[in-house]
Amino acid sequence: KLRILEKLNKLQITKYIPQSIYKEVVEKGYERSEPEADYVKGLIEKSYFKIKNPKELIEEVYPLTKADREVISLAKEIKAIVIIDEEKARQIAEKYRLEYHGTLYILLLLASKKIITKRQTIAYIDKIIELGFYLSTQDYKEVLQVLENMKD
């Protein structure tokens, strides 16, 4: 919803998503007339993201969705970093000793690489909070401090 995924391409790393994520965001997104459907489909067509399915799925764990399980399974298989915000999914990633990060990490990484400005980073964080992302006041202050400490 932030429309910053194309900026990840500047990190020059391979980014994968499982087919289930594509189906949820693009195919079902079209059914629900969500504007993100076209955006994500375009990123995949430009090869900013590659679709790759895991060979094996981790066990079912409530309340993980099949898509969450596929993301974790794929990361486990190809030894990749998991980008996931849901707490339960993070716990499962940790159980498999996977490195995981979330949206804030991505925003701070983009800022540290000067792909987005500090001001843009704050605006993106404010936007995700507005969209329902939970961030305590203390954590928000800490993020602002990290940004302040970044070299210009």
Coordinates of N, CA and C in Angstrom, one line a residue, residues 25-150:
V25 N -2.4 -11.3 -3.6 CA -2.3 -9.9 -3.9 C -2.8 -9.5 -5.2
V26 N -2.4 -10.3 -6.2 CA -2.7 -9.9 -7.6 C -4.1 -10.5 -8.1
E27 N -4.2 -11.8 -8.1 CA -5.5 -12.4 -8.6 C -6.7 -12.0 -7.8
K28 N -6.6 -12.3 -6.5 CA -7.7 -11.9 -5.6 C -7.8 -10.4 -5.5
G29 N -6.7 -9.7 -5.6 CA -6.7 -8.2 -5.6 C -7.5 -7.7 -6.8
Y30 N -7.4 -8.3 -7.9 CA -8.2 -7.9 -9.1 C -9.7 -8.1 -8.8
E31 N -10.0 -9.3 -8.2 CA -11.4 -9.6 -7.8 C -12.0 -8.5 -6.9
R32 N -11.2 -8.0 -6.0 CA -11.6 -7.0 -5.0 C -11.4 -5.6 -5.5
S33 N -10.9 -5.4 -6.7 CA -10.7 -4.1 -7.3 C -9.7 -3.3 -6.5
E34 N -8.6 -4.0 -6.0 CA -7.6 -3.3 -5.2 C -6.5 -2.8 -6.2
P35 N -6.1 -1.5 -6.0 CA -5.1 -0.9 -6.9 C -3.8 -1.5 -6.8
E36 N -3.5 -2.2 -5.6 CA -2.2 -2.9 -5.5 C -2.0 -4.0 -6.5
A37 N -3.1 -4.6 -7.0 CA -3.0 -5.7 -7.8 C -2.1 -5.4 -9.1
D38 N -2.5 -4.3 -9.8 CA -1.7 -3.9 -10.9 C -0.3 -3.6 -10.6
Y39 N -0.1 -2.9 -9.5 CA 1.2 -2.5 -9.1 C 2.2 -3.7 -8.9
V40 N 1.7 -4.7 -8.1 CA 2.5 -5.8 -7.8 C 2.7 -6.7 -9.1
K41 N 1.7 -6.8 -9.9 CA 1.8 -7.6 -11.1 C 2.9 -6.9 -12.0
G42 N 2.9 -5.6 -12.1 CA 3.9 -4.9 -12.9 C 5.3 -5.1 -12.3
L43 N 5.5 -5.2 -11.0 CA 6.8 -5.4 -10.4 C 7.3 -6.8 -10.8
I44 N 6.4 -7.8 -10.8 CA 6.8 -9.2 -11.2 C 7.1 -9.2 -12.6
E45 N 6.3 -8.6 -13.5 CA 6.6 -8.5 -14.9 C 8.0 -7.9 -15.2
K46 N 8.4 -7.0 -14.4 CA 9.7 -6.3 -14.5 C 10.8 -7.1 -13.9
S47 N 10.5 -8.3 -13.3 CA 11.4 -9.1 -12.6 C 12.0 -8.5 -11.3
Y48 N 11.3 -7.6 -10.7 CA 11.7 -7.0 -9.4 C 11.5 -8.1 -8.4
F49 N 10.6 -9.0 -8.6 CA 10.3 -10.1 -7.7 C 10.2 -11.3 -8.6
K50 N 10.7 -12.5 -8.1 CA 10.5 -13.7 -8.8 C 9.6 -14.6 -8.0
I51 N 8.7 -15.3 -8.7 CA 7.8 -16.3 -8.1 C 8.5 -17.6 -7.9
K52 N 8.6 -18.1 -6.7 CA 9.2 -19.4 -6.5 C 8.5 -20.1 -5.3
N53 N 8.1 -21.3 -5.5 CA 7.4 -22.1 -4.5 C 8.4 -23.0 -3.7
P54 N 8.1 -23.2 -2.5 CA 8.9 -24.1 -1.7 C 8.6 -25.5 -2.1
K55 N 9.6 -26.4 -2.0 CA 9.4 -27.8 -2.3 C 8.6 -28.5 -1.2
E56 N 8.8 -28.1 0.0 CA 8.0 -28.6 1.2 C 7.5 -27.5 2.1
L57 N 6.3 -27.7 2.6 CA 5.8 -26.7 3.5 C 6.1 -27.1 5.0
I58 N 6.3 -26.1 5.8 CA 6.5 -26.3 7.2 C 5.1 -26.8 7.7
E59 N 5.1 -27.3 9.0 CA 3.8 -27.8 9.5 C 2.8 -26.7 9.7
E60 N 1.6 -27.1 9.8 CA 0.5 -26.1 10.0 C 0.6 -25.6 11.5
V61 N 0.5 -24.3 11.6 CA 0.6 -23.7 13.0 C -0.5 -22.6 13.0
Y62 N -1.4 -22.7 13.9 CA -2.5 -21.7 14.0 C -1.8 -20.4 14.5
P63 N -2.1 -19.3 14.1 CA -3.0 -18.8 13.0 C -2.3 -18.6 11.7
L64 N -1.2 -19.2 11.4 CA -0.5 -18.9 10.1 C -1.3 -19.3 8.9
T65 N -1.3 -18.5 7.9 CA -2.0 -18.8 6.7 C -1.0 -19.7 5.9
K66 N -1.6 -20.3 4.8 CA -0.7 -21.1 3.9 C 0.3 -20.2 3.3
A67 N 0.0 -19.0 3.0 CA 0.9 -18.0 2.4 C 2.1 -17.8 3.4
D68 N 1.8 -17.6 4.6 CA 2.8 -17.4 5.6 C 3.7 -18.6 5.7
R69 N 3.1 -19.7 5.7 CA 3.9 -21.0 5.8 C 4.8 -21.1 4.5
E70 N 4.3 -20.7 3.4 CA 5.1 -20.8 2.2 C 6.2 -19.9 2.2
V71 N 6.0 -18.7 2.7 CA 7.1 -17.7 2.8 C 8.2 -18.2 3.7
I72 N 7.8 -18.7 4.9 CA 8.8 -19.3 5.8 C 9.5 -20.5 5.2
S73 N 8.7 -21.4 4.6 CA 9.3 -22.6 4.0 C 10.3 -22.2 2.9
L74 N 10.0 -21.3 2.1 CA 10.9 -20.9 1.0 C 12.1 -20.3 1.5
A75 N 12.0 -19.4 2.5 CA 13.2 -18.8 3.2 C 14.1 -19.9 3.8
K76 N 13.5 -20.9 4.4 CA 14.2 -22.0 5.0 C 15.0 -22.8 3.9
E77 N 14.3 -23.0 2.8 CA 14.9 -23.8 1.8 C 16.0 -23.2 1.1
I78 N 15.9 -21.9 0.8 CA 16.9 -21.2 0.0 C 17.8 -20.3 0.9
K79 N 17.7 -20.5 2.2 CA 18.5 -19.7 3.2 C 18.4 -18.2 3.0
A80 N 17.2 -17.7 3.0 CA 16.9 -16.3 2.7 C 16.4 -15.6 4.0
I81 N 16.4 -14.3 4.0 CA 15.8 -13.5 5.0 C 14.3 -13.5 4.8
V82 N 13.6 -13.6 5.9 CA 12.1 -13.6 5.8 C 11.7 -12.1 6.2
I83 N 10.9 -11.6 5.3 CA 10.3 -10.3 5.6 C 8.8 -10.5 6.0
I84 N 8.6 -10.3 7.3 CA 7.2 -10.6 7.8 C 7.0 -9.8 9.1
D85 N 5.8 -9.3 9.2 CA 5.4 -8.5 10.4 C 4.6 -9.2 11.4
E86 N 3.9 -10.2 11.1 CA 3.0 -10.9 12.0 C 3.9 -11.6 13.1
E87 N 3.5 -11.4 14.4 CA 4.3 -11.9 15.5 C 4.4 -13.4 15.5
K88 N 3.3 -14.1 15.2 CA 3.3 -15.6 15.2 C 4.2 -16.1 14.1
A89 N 4.2 -15.5 13.0 CA 5.1 -15.9 11.9 C 6.5 -15.7 12.2
R90 N 6.8 -14.6 12.9 CA 8.2 -14.3 13.4 C 8.6 -15.4 14.4
Q91 N 7.7 -15.8 15.3 CA 8.1 -16.9 16.2 C 8.4 -18.2 15.5
I92 N 7.7 -18.5 14.5 CA 8.0 -19.7 13.7 C 9.3 -19.6 12.9
A93 N 9.5 -18.4 12.3 CA 10.8 -18.1 11.7 C 11.9 -18.3 12.6
E94 N 11.8 -17.8 13.8 CA 12.8 -18.0 14.9 C 13.0 -19.4 15.2
K95 N 11.9 -20.2 15.3 CA 12.0 -21.6 15.6 C 12.9 -22.3 14.6
Y96 N 12.8 -21.9 13.3 CA 13.7 -22.5 12.3 C 15.0 -21.8 12.1
R97 N 15.3 -20.9 13.1 CA 16.6 -20.2 13.0 C 16.8 -19.3 11.8
L98 N 15.7 -18.7 11.3 CA 15.7 -17.9 10.1 C 15.9 -16.4 10.6
E99 N 16.7 -15.7 9.8 CA 16.8 -14.3 10.0 C 15.5 -13.7 9.5
Y100 N 14.9 -12.8 10.3 CA 13.6 -12.2 9.8 C 13.6 -10.7 10.2
H101 N 12.9 -10.0 9.4 CA 12.7 -8.5 9.6 C 11.4 -8.2 9.1
G102 N 11.0 -6.9 9.4 CA 9.7 -6.5 9.0 C 9.7 -5.2 8.2
T103 N 8.6 -4.5 8.1 CA 8.4 -3.3 7.3 C 9.4 -2.2 7.8
L104 N 9.4 -2.0 9.1 CA 10.3 -0.9 9.6 C 11.8 -1.2 9.2
Y105 N 12.2 -2.4 9.3 CA 13.6 -2.7 8.9 C 13.8 -2.3 7.4
I106 N 12.9 -2.7 6.6 CA 13.0 -2.3 5.2 C 13.1 -0.8 5.0
L107 N 12.2 -0.1 5.6 CA 12.2 1.4 5.5 C 13.5 2.0 6.0
L108 N 14.0 1.5 7.1 CA 15.3 2.0 7.7 C 16.5 1.6 6.8
L109 N 16.4 0.4 6.2 CA 17.4 0.0 5.3 C 17.5 0.9 4.0
L110 N 16.3 1.1 3.5 CA 16.2 2.0 2.3 C 16.8 3.4 2.7
A111 N 16.5 3.9 3.9 CA 17.0 5.2 4.3 C 18.5 5.2 4.5
S112 N 19.0 4.1 5.1 CA 20.4 4.0 5.3 C 21.2 3.9 4.0
K113 N 20.6 3.4 3.0 CA 21.2 3.3 1.6 C 21.0 4.5 0.8
K114 N 20.2 5.5 1.4 CA 19.9 6.8 0.7 C 19.0 6.5 -0.5
I115 N 18.2 5.5 -0.5 CA 17.3 5.2 -1.5 C 16.0 6.0 -1.3
I116 N 15.7 6.2 0.0 CA 14.6 7.2 0.3 C 15.2 8.1 1.4
T117 N 14.7 9.3 1.5 CA 15.2 10.3 2.5 C 14.6 10.0 3.9
K118 N 15.3 10.6 4.9 CA 14.8 10.4 6.2 C 13.3 10.9 6.3
R119 N 13.1 12.0 5.7 CA 11.7 12.6 5.7 C 10.7 11.7 5.1
Q120 N 11.1 11.0 4.0 CA 10.2 10.1 3.3 C 10.0 8.9 4.2
T121 N 11.0 8.5 4.9 CA 10.9 7.3 5.8 C 9.9 7.6 6.9
I122 N 10.0 8.8 7.5 CA 9.0 9.1 8.5 C 7.6 9.2 8.0
A123 N 7.4 9.7 6.8 CA 6.1 9.8 6.1 C 5.6 8.4 5.9
Y124 N 6.4 7.5 5.4 CA 6.0 6.1 5.2 C 5.6 5.4 6.5
I125 N 6.4 5.7 7.6 CA 6.0 5.1 8.9 C 4.7 5.6 9.4
D126 N 4.5 6.9 9.2 CA 3.2 7.5 9.6 C 2.1 6.9 8.8
K127 N 2.3 6.7 7.5 CA 1.3 6.1 6.7 C 0.9 4.7 7.1
I128 N 1.9 3.8 7.4 CA 1.6 2.5 7.8 C 0.9 2.4 9.1
I129 N 1.2 3.4 10.0 CA 0.5 3.5 11.3 C -1.0 3.9 11.0
E130 N -1.2 4.8 10.1 CA -2.5 5.2 9.7 C -3.3 4.0 9.1
L131 N -2.6 3.1 8.4 CA -3.2 2.0 7.8 C -3.5 0.8 8.8
G132 N -3.0 1.0 10.1 CA -3.3 0.0 11.1 C -2.1 -0.7 11.6
F133 N -0.9 -0.4 11.2 CA 0.3 -1.0 11.7 C 0.5 -0.5 13.1
Y134 N 0.8 -1.4 14.1 CA 1.0 -1.0 15.5 C 2.4 -0.7 15.7
L135 N 2.6 0.5 16.3 CA 4.0 0.9 16.7 C 3.8 1.7 18.0
S136 N 4.4 1.2 19.1 CA 4.3 2.0 20.4 C 5.0 3.3 20.3
T137 N 4.6 4.2 21.1 CA 5.2 5.5 21.2 C 6.7 5.4 21.4
Q138 N 7.1 4.5 22.3 CA 8.5 4.3 22.6 C 9.2 3.8 21.4
D139 N 8.7 2.8 20.7 CA 9.3 2.3 19.5 C 9.4 3.4 18.4
Y140 N 8.4 4.2 18.3 CA 8.4 5.3 17.3 C 9.5 6.2 17.6
K141 N 9.7 6.6 18.9 CA 10.8 7.4 19.3 C 12.2 6.8 18.9
E142 N 12.3 5.5 19.2 CA 13.5 4.8 18.9 C 13.8 4.8 17.4
V143 N 12.8 4.6 16.6 CA 13.0 4.7 15.1 C 13.5 6.1 14.7
L144 N 12.8 7.1 15.3 CA 13.2 8.5 15.0 C 14.7 8.7 15.4
Q145 N 15.1 8.1 16.5 CA 16.5 8.3 16.9 C 17.5 7.6 16.0
V146 N 17.1 6.4 15.5 CA 17.9 5.7 14.5 C 18.1 6.5 13.3
L147 N 17.0 7.1 12.8 CA 17.1 8.0 11.6 C 17.9 9.2 11.9
E148 N 17.8 9.8 13.1 CA 18.6 11.0 13.4 C 20.1 10.6 13.4
N149 N 20.4 9.4 13.9 CA 21.8 9.0 14.0 C 22.4 8.6 12.6
M150 N 21.6 8.4 11.6 CA 22.1 8.1 10.3 C 22.9 9.2 9.7

